[in-house]
Amino acid sequence: MATNRTGAAQRPNGAPQTKVCQFKLVLLGESAVGKSSLVLRFVKGQFHEYQESTIGAAFLTQAIRFDDTTVKFEIWDTAGQERYHSLAPMYYRGAQSAIVVYDITNQDTFGRAKNWVKELQRQASPSIVIALAGNKSDLAAKRMVEFEEAQAYADENGLLFMETSAKTAMNVNDIFLAIANKLPKSEAGAAGAAGGGRRLADGEQPRPSQCCK
Amino acid sequence: MSTSSGDELHDQYKDLFTQDGVLLKTSVGRPVSDFNSIGMLCIVQNADGTKCIEWRPNDLITIDSDTQDQEWAVVNTVGRRQRTLSGNITSDYANLRARIIKIPLDDLKTFRITRNNQQMQFSTKPGVWQNTFYFQHGNAEIFVAYLKNHLKTAKTRHDRNTYMVVEPNDESQVLNKSFAELDIFTENTTDVVWNLVSNFKQRPYETTLEAFSKLTDIVYYGNEDVNGKRDVSEEVADLLTKSMSALEDTTSVTRSDEYEVISVKPTLPPRPCIPRGSPLSTEKWDALQDADGRIVEVEGVKQLIFRGGVAHSIRSTVWKYLLDYFPWKMTHAELKTLQKRKTEEYFSMKLQWRSVTEGQENRFSEYRDRKSLVEKDVNRTDRTHPFFAGDNNPHLAVLQDILMTYVMYNFDLGYVQGMSDILAPLLLLLGNEVDSFWCFVGFMEKIASNFDMDQAGMKHQLLQLQQLLMFASPELAQHLSQKDSGNMYFCFRWLLVWFKREFSHIDIMRLWEVLWTGLPCANFHLLICVAILDAEKEVIISRDYGFTEILKHVNDLSMTLDVDRVLSSAEGIYHQIVSAPHLTDQIRIVLGIEPLNLSMSTNSDPEPSTSTLPSTKPSQVELKEGNGNTIFGQEMDEDVVVYNGLRITIVTKTVWALLA
Ligand SMILES: Nc1nc2c(ncn2[C@@H]2O[C@H](COP(=O)(O)OP(=O)(O)O)[C@@H](O)[C@H]2O)c(=O)[nH]1
Ligand SMILES: [Mg+2]
């Protein structure tokens, strides 16, 4: 595990970064829609055809860099089966963002995604940024959920929306970027500077921060 | 009940107040035989003017009423003058005398009254209730009223029944004065203390009482010489810092005059290093059967398996016994019949779902849902193992069939994520659909509560794990609590599928077969958790891991653990726990050991009928009450009569709050 805990990270042009924002992001959605696969693609650039099911929860971190801002995502990947529903609030509590995932080849998972959105709107932080991901877009031949239908639903509810494919990587980075863009970073400067302005290496543990709340 | 002012004849040593019919329930450092004996609780003034609370067992009091008071005077002075026993004091009497419990008022820090005011507990050391008394006649109110004549108390904010002793000794005017100057215990400034304590977010689960009693501790012994006035919040900040480090201080302040040995911060005995044995061999296994194939020495077999597991060559046979598919006492012939019957039973259940038509399925959503859950998981179960790898692997179809048949076997439970992980190693080893199914049934029987709809079984185990860790590795438990991880949720995966995701296939076989023996105690799998966590203690604490880092670290231990080492240290921890002098009933119950206090609640019950005692009657713990959020009744914190029980029960409530 690479660690570099000292010194401000340098941007390619040598200028020190000034802002580091840390956000908690939670993935929700029916079992097997591809939540873990999306995270794995985003964080490690990998895809496993036979990604094992998630038991309990998994935690990963990934950072995205903008011009003068590093956005660190603390990503909570959860188990999707209804049986484990009661444990989800533990993970979306305090989350600034959520990706609700469905499988475009399975209409039921879209219905389930809508329920998750409702629950988040009711229970999670009011300012939470929610993105809807219609995953497995590479399986367009088996499509059961129309793009327009999902887009209309997302518009009605003020959600970010993209169809993604963890398999082909289509729109995976983009959906995380879109979330990062939408998250408020106004107070980031001071807090980020206090955090040392470093980019986290993969696997490195970020310190909890009040940044960007 | 009787009250008596001190006998004029003995103005050196006075009983200021006596209350008879007081049962000694628990007392740190006392032999168990003393518990449940009835005696008299007194407030006593010593010859030197100091006062103490004394409990005298009744059998002592009845000895010789004429010389009683005189003897008491002797009793009182022996401790200080180191006088040896002599004269008319018989050795029996000396034995009895040694059973007197004395609590100097100068040392008393807190006391509390619980159970309809009938139970009183005293503490001279933060976080440890050394003595618990039960008032059989009436209640403790009058005793408390008299006691308050001799010391100044303050009720704690968070527990109306708990009193902090503010000024134990009204004679020490000098000390009083410095307190007055420090002004730390007036209403206002205690508010400051409380605010600070409650704002101390790093330790949200730390019992506030304990934190507060640590504060009083330090005020008394750390700041007696404070003359100048300091800003109160500065003072308090200091105190907090000190109290935090005091937590880590394991030195035990043991008073050792003749009458009280108050053990503090009890530590576990050293961990024995118990080497693993060799696996149960074919020869041994054969030798353990009679001519007809019955297993003759079942306990011995289990012992051998617990020690060393099972040789791979006979695993597929032995597992059928361990998983209750084959009864130990059946002959080969009977087993043949059994297998035939079970095979028919299996296929008739399989036929049930096999004959569901597509049209039926479309109109049968509950069935459809279960089927789709099974399909989703079968496709991603152990696909990296050669046995299940590759497209259209026939073994996947067998997994699917077994799980679907299990859905018909137990439709209400259905399929829950995690079950395919439980089944895969069984099929891998047994290679046979019917055998795997029935062994799976046996395994599920052992862990069915893991898959409860409301997670009650998992929550209960996480709580028990928390209690064990608090006992066996308190520093780590403390750290976890401070980091919002006291609910132990990061162990969810371990417990749900019995470490299946943490070990290689060959290692999980070893671990499971050892755990199936049920030895050396109930819930040994929780001690496996404790062993793994204890080995990570240094890393977790020294790197100051927080909530997310703890979960990630624990998840990342997967496939790095040495199964034999883990088993061996779990067994060592088991021995440490059961031989610890401060072993509590709470821990006994978790490990399936008869609790000491059981006799109390089964005999003529002196307890108020309204309060049950979960610590002695685990079956009464309500797991599925009301809306499914509250798991334990509210009386829990009142009922756990253990030395460090206070902290644990507060965490208990937090667990439910978090998991609800
Ligand atoms: N074709 C295709 N399959 C995917 C995609 N994302 C995930 N999967 C597969 O869907 C299954 C479930 O994925 P997983 O990430 O475990 O789902 P989760 O239960 O939501 O975490 C796995 O077999 C994945 O390989 C995708 O974008 N396209
Ligand atoms: Mg997953």
PDB file of N, CA, C and O in Angstrom, chain B residues 150-181:
ATOM      1  N   HIS B 150     -23.963  11.495  56.536  1.00  0.00           N
ATOM      2  CA  HIS B 150     -22.530  11.390  56.775  1.00  0.00           C
ATOM      3  C   HIS B 150     -21.690  11.725  55.564  1.00  0.00           C
ATOM      4  O   HIS B 150     -20.473  11.710  55.631  1.00  0.00           O
ATOM      5  N   LEU B 151     -22.308  11.966  54.467  1.00  0.00           N
ATOM      6  CA  LEU B 151     -21.540  12.426  53.309  1.00  0.00           C
ATOM      7  C   LEU B 151     -22.424  13.259  52.405  1.00  0.00           C
ATOM      8  O   LEU B 151     -23.634  13.165  52.431  1.00  0.00           O
ATOM      9  N   LYS B 152     -21.758  14.081  51.625  1.00  0.00           N
ATOM     10  CA  LYS B 152     -22.499  14.911  50.683  1.00  0.00           C
ATOM     11  C   LYS B 152     -22.522  14.198  49.344  1.00  0.00           C
ATOM     12  O   LYS B 152     -21.517  13.683  48.870  1.00  0.00           O
ATOM     13  N   THR B 153     -23.686  14.194  48.749  1.00  0.00           N
ATOM     14  CA  THR B 153     -23.801  13.472  47.483  1.00  0.00           C
ATOM     15  C   THR B 153     -24.386  14.379  46.408  1.00  0.00           C
ATOM     16  O   THR B 153     -24.995  15.400  46.703  1.00  0.00           O
ATOM     17  N   ALA B 154     -24.185  13.965  45.194  1.00  0.00           N
ATOM     18  CA  ALA B 154     -24.831  14.633  44.070  1.00  0.00           C
ATOM     19  C   ALA B 154     -25.366  13.548  43.158  1.00  0.00           C
ATOM     20  O   ALA B 154     -24.705  12.536  42.928  1.00  0.00           O
ATOM     21  N   LYS B 155     -26.574  13.751  42.663  1.00  0.00           N
ATOM     22  CA  LYS B 155     -27.106  12.760  41.733  1.00  0.00           C
ATOM     23  C   LYS B 155     -26.473  12.996  40.360  1.00  0.00           C
ATOM     24  O   LYS B 155     -26.200  14.122  39.985  1.00  0.00           O
ATOM     25  N   THR B 156     -26.253  11.924  39.662  1.00  0.00           N
ATOM     26  CA  THR B 156     -25.687  12.111  38.328  1.00  0.00           C
ATOM     27  C   THR B 156     -26.787  12.486  37.363  1.00  0.00           C
ATOM     28  O   THR B 156     -27.949  12.169  37.555  1.00  0.00           O
ATOM     29  N   ARG B 157     -26.374  13.146  36.337  1.00  0.00           N
ATOM     30  CA  ARG B 157     -27.345  13.656  35.379  1.00  0.00           C
ATOM     31  C   ARG B 157     -28.076  12.551  34.641  1.00  0.00           C
ATOM     32  O   ARG B 157     -29.254  12.654  34.381  1.00  0.00           O
ATOM     33  N   HIS B 158     -27.320  11.559  34.264  1.00  0.00           N
ATOM     34  CA  HIS B 158     -27.879  10.596  33.322  1.00  0.00           C
ATOM     35  C   HIS B 158     -28.510   9.405  34.018  1.00  0.00           C
ATOM     36  O   HIS B 158     -29.077   8.549  33.394  1.00  0.00           O
ATOM     37  N   ASP B 159     -28.400   9.364  35.311  1.00  0.00           N
ATOM     38  CA  ASP B 159     -28.963   8.231  36.014  1.00  0.00           C
ATOM     39  C   ASP B 159     -29.420   8.725  37.372  1.00  0.00           C
ATOM     40  O   ASP B 159     -28.612   8.964  38.253  1.00  0.00           O
ATOM     41  N   ARG B 160     -30.712   8.866  37.504  1.00  0.00           N
ATOM     42  CA  ARG B 160     -31.252   9.447  38.727  1.00  0.00           C
ATOM     43  C   ARG B 160     -30.941   8.590  39.951  1.00  0.00           C
ATOM     44  O   ARG B 160     -30.970   9.063  41.060  1.00  0.00           O
ATOM     45  N   ASN B 161     -30.644   7.327  39.714  1.00  0.00           N
ATOM     46  CA  ASN B 161     -30.462   6.422  40.846  1.00  0.00           C
ATOM     47  C   ASN B 161     -29.026   6.356  41.337  1.00  0.00           C
ATOM     48  O   ASN B 161     -28.731   5.643  42.270  1.00  0.00           O
ATOM     49  N   THR B 162     -28.160   7.064  40.664  1.00  0.00           N
ATOM     50  CA  THR B 162     -26.754   6.968  41.021  1.00  0.00           C
ATOM     51  C   THR B 162     -26.301   8.247  41.722  1.00  0.00           C
ATOM     52  O   THR B 162     -26.589   9.345  41.269  1.00  0.00           O
ATOM     53  N   TYR B 163     -25.617   8.069  42.822  1.00  0.00           N
ATOM     54  CA  TYR B 163     -25.150   9.201  43.607  1.00  0.00           C
ATOM     55  C   TYR B 163     -23.641   9.245  43.564  1.00  0.00           C
ATOM     56  O   TYR B 163     -22.969   8.227  43.738  1.00  0.00           O
ATOM     57  N   MET B 164     -23.119  10.429  43.321  1.00  0.00           N
ATOM     58  CA  MET B 164     -21.689  10.615  43.408  1.00  0.00           C
ATOM     59  C   MET B 164     -21.414  11.157  44.802  1.00  0.00           C
ATOM     60  O   MET B 164     -22.102  12.047  45.271  1.00  0.00           O
ATOM     61  N   VAL B 165     -20.391  10.618  45.427  1.00  0.00           N
ATOM     62  CA  VAL B 165     -20.025  11.145  46.732  1.00  0.00           C
ATOM     63  C   VAL B 165     -19.143  12.368  46.520  1.00  0.00           C
ATOM     64  O   VAL B 165     -18.083  12.272  45.909  1.00  0.00           O
ATOM     65  N   VAL B 166     -19.620  13.486  46.968  1.00  0.00           N
ATOM     66  CA  VAL B 166     -18.887  14.728  46.730  1.00  0.00           C
ATOM     67  C   VAL B 166     -17.916  15.000  47.865  1.00  0.00           C
ATOM     68  O   VAL B 166     -16.761  15.324  47.648  1.00  0.00           O
ATOM     69  N   GLU B 167     -18.400  14.860  49.085  1.00  0.00           N
ATOM     70  CA  GLU B 167     -17.533  15.092  50.236  1.00  0.00           C
ATOM     71  C   GLU B 167     -17.702  13.941  51.214  1.00  0.00           C
ATOM     72  O   GLU B 167     -18.640  13.917  51.993  1.00  0.00           O
ATOM     73  N   PRO B 168     -16.854  12.998  51.150  1.00  0.00           N
ATOM     74  CA  PRO B 168     -17.045  11.838  51.998  1.00  0.00           C
ATOM     75  C   PRO B 168     -16.734  12.146  53.459  1.00  0.00           C
ATOM     76  O   PRO B 168     -17.211  11.471  54.350  1.00  0.00           O
ATOM     77  N   ASN B 169     -15.926  13.145  53.703  1.00  0.00           N
ATOM     78  CA  ASN B 169     -15.431  13.340  55.052  1.00  0.00           C
ATOM     79  C   ASN B 169     -15.638  14.792  55.457  1.00  0.00           C
ATOM     80  O   ASN B 169     -14.867  15.671  55.108  1.00  0.00           O
ATOM     81  N   ASP B 170     -16.705  15.008  56.222  1.00  0.00           N
ATOM     82  CA  ASP B 170     -17.012  16.402  56.528  1.00  0.00           C
ATOM     83  C   ASP B 170     -16.068  16.983  57.574  1.00  0.00           C
ATOM     84  O   ASP B 170     -16.162  18.136  57.915  1.00  0.00           O
ATOM     85  N   GLU B 171     -15.142  16.151  58.062  1.00  0.00           N
ATOM     86  CA  GLU B 171     -14.175  16.677  59.023  1.00  0.00           C
ATOM     87  C   GLU B 171     -13.001  17.373  58.351  1.00  0.00           C
ATOM     88  O   GLU B 171     -12.326  18.192  58.935  1.00  0.00           O
ATOM     89  N   SER B 172     -12.754  17.022  57.119  1.00  0.00           N
ATOM     90  CA  SER B 172     -11.554  17.590  56.500  1.00  0.00           C
ATOM     91  C   SER B 172     -11.866  18.956  55.900  1.00  0.00           C
ATOM     92  O   SER B 172     -12.110  19.105  54.722  1.00  0.00           O
ATOM     93  N   GLN B 173     -11.837  19.905  56.789  1.00  0.00           N
ATOM     94  CA  GLN B 173     -12.246  21.250  56.405  1.00  0.00           C
ATOM     95  C   GLN B 173     -11.326  21.859  55.353  1.00  0.00           C
ATOM     96  O   GLN B 173     -11.755  22.603  54.491  1.00  0.00           O
ATOM     97  N   VAL B 174     -10.061  21.518  55.470  1.00  0.00           N
ATOM     98  CA  VAL B 174      -9.102  22.121  54.553  1.00  0.00           C
ATOM     99  C   VAL B 174      -9.437  21.741  53.115  1.00  0.00           C
ATOM    100  O   VAL B 174      -9.493  22.568  52.216  1.00  0.00           O
ATOM    101  N   LEU B 175      -9.687  20.477  52.975  1.00  0.00           N
ATOM    102  CA  LEU B 175     -10.020  19.981  51.647  1.00  0.00           C
ATOM    103  C   LEU B 175     -11.286  20.639  51.137  1.00  0.00           C
ATOM    104  O   LEU B 175     -11.371  21.082  50.002  1.00  0.00           O
ATOM    105  N   ASN B 176     -12.251  20.740  52.051  1.00  0.00           N
ATOM    106  CA  ASN B 176     -13.501  21.383  51.662  1.00  0.00           C
ATOM    107  C   ASN B 176     -13.253  22.770  51.113  1.00  0.00           C
ATOM    108  O   ASN B 176     -13.841  23.193  50.155  1.00  0.00           O
ATOM    109  N   LYS B 177     -12.373  23.446  51.818  1.00  0.00           N
ATOM    110  CA  LYS B 177     -12.130  24.828  51.435  1.00  0.00           C
ATOM    111  C   LYS B 177     -11.558  24.886  50.016  1.00  0.00           C
ATOM    112  O   LYS B 177     -11.970  25.689  49.188  1.00  0.00           O
ATOM    113  N   SER B 178     -10.607  24.023  49.785  1.00  0.00           N
ATOM    114  CA  SER B 178     -10.018  24.082  48.455  1.00  0.00           C
ATOM    115  C   SER B 178     -11.043  23.710  47.386  1.00  0.00           C
ATOM    116  O   SER B 178     -11.018  24.229  46.286  1.00  0.00           O
ATOM    117  N   PHE B 179     -11.966  22.849  47.747  1.00  0.00           N
ATOM    118  CA  PHE B 179     -13.028  22.549  46.790  1.00  0.00           C
ATOM    119  C   PHE B 179     -13.914  23.748  46.565  1.00  0.00           C
ATOM    120  O   PHE B 179     -14.324  24.029  45.444  1.00  0.00           O
ATOM    121  N   ALA B 180     -14.182  24.428  47.666  1.00  0.00           N
ATOM    122  CA  ALA B 180     -15.030  25.595  47.529  1.00  0.00           C
ATOM    123  C   ALA B 180     -14.374  26.608  46.590  1.00  0.00           C
ATOM    124  O   ALA B 180     -15.023  27.223  45.759  1.00  0.00           O
ATOM    125  N   GLU B 181     -13.078  26.720  46.736  1.00  0.00           N
ATOM    126  CA  GLU B 181     -12.372  27.649  45.857  1.00  0.00           C
ATOM    127  C   GLU B 181     -12.373  27.169  44.401  1.00  0.00           C
ATOM    128  O   GLU B 181     -12.554  27.940  43.477  1.00  0.00           O
TER     129      GLU B 181
END
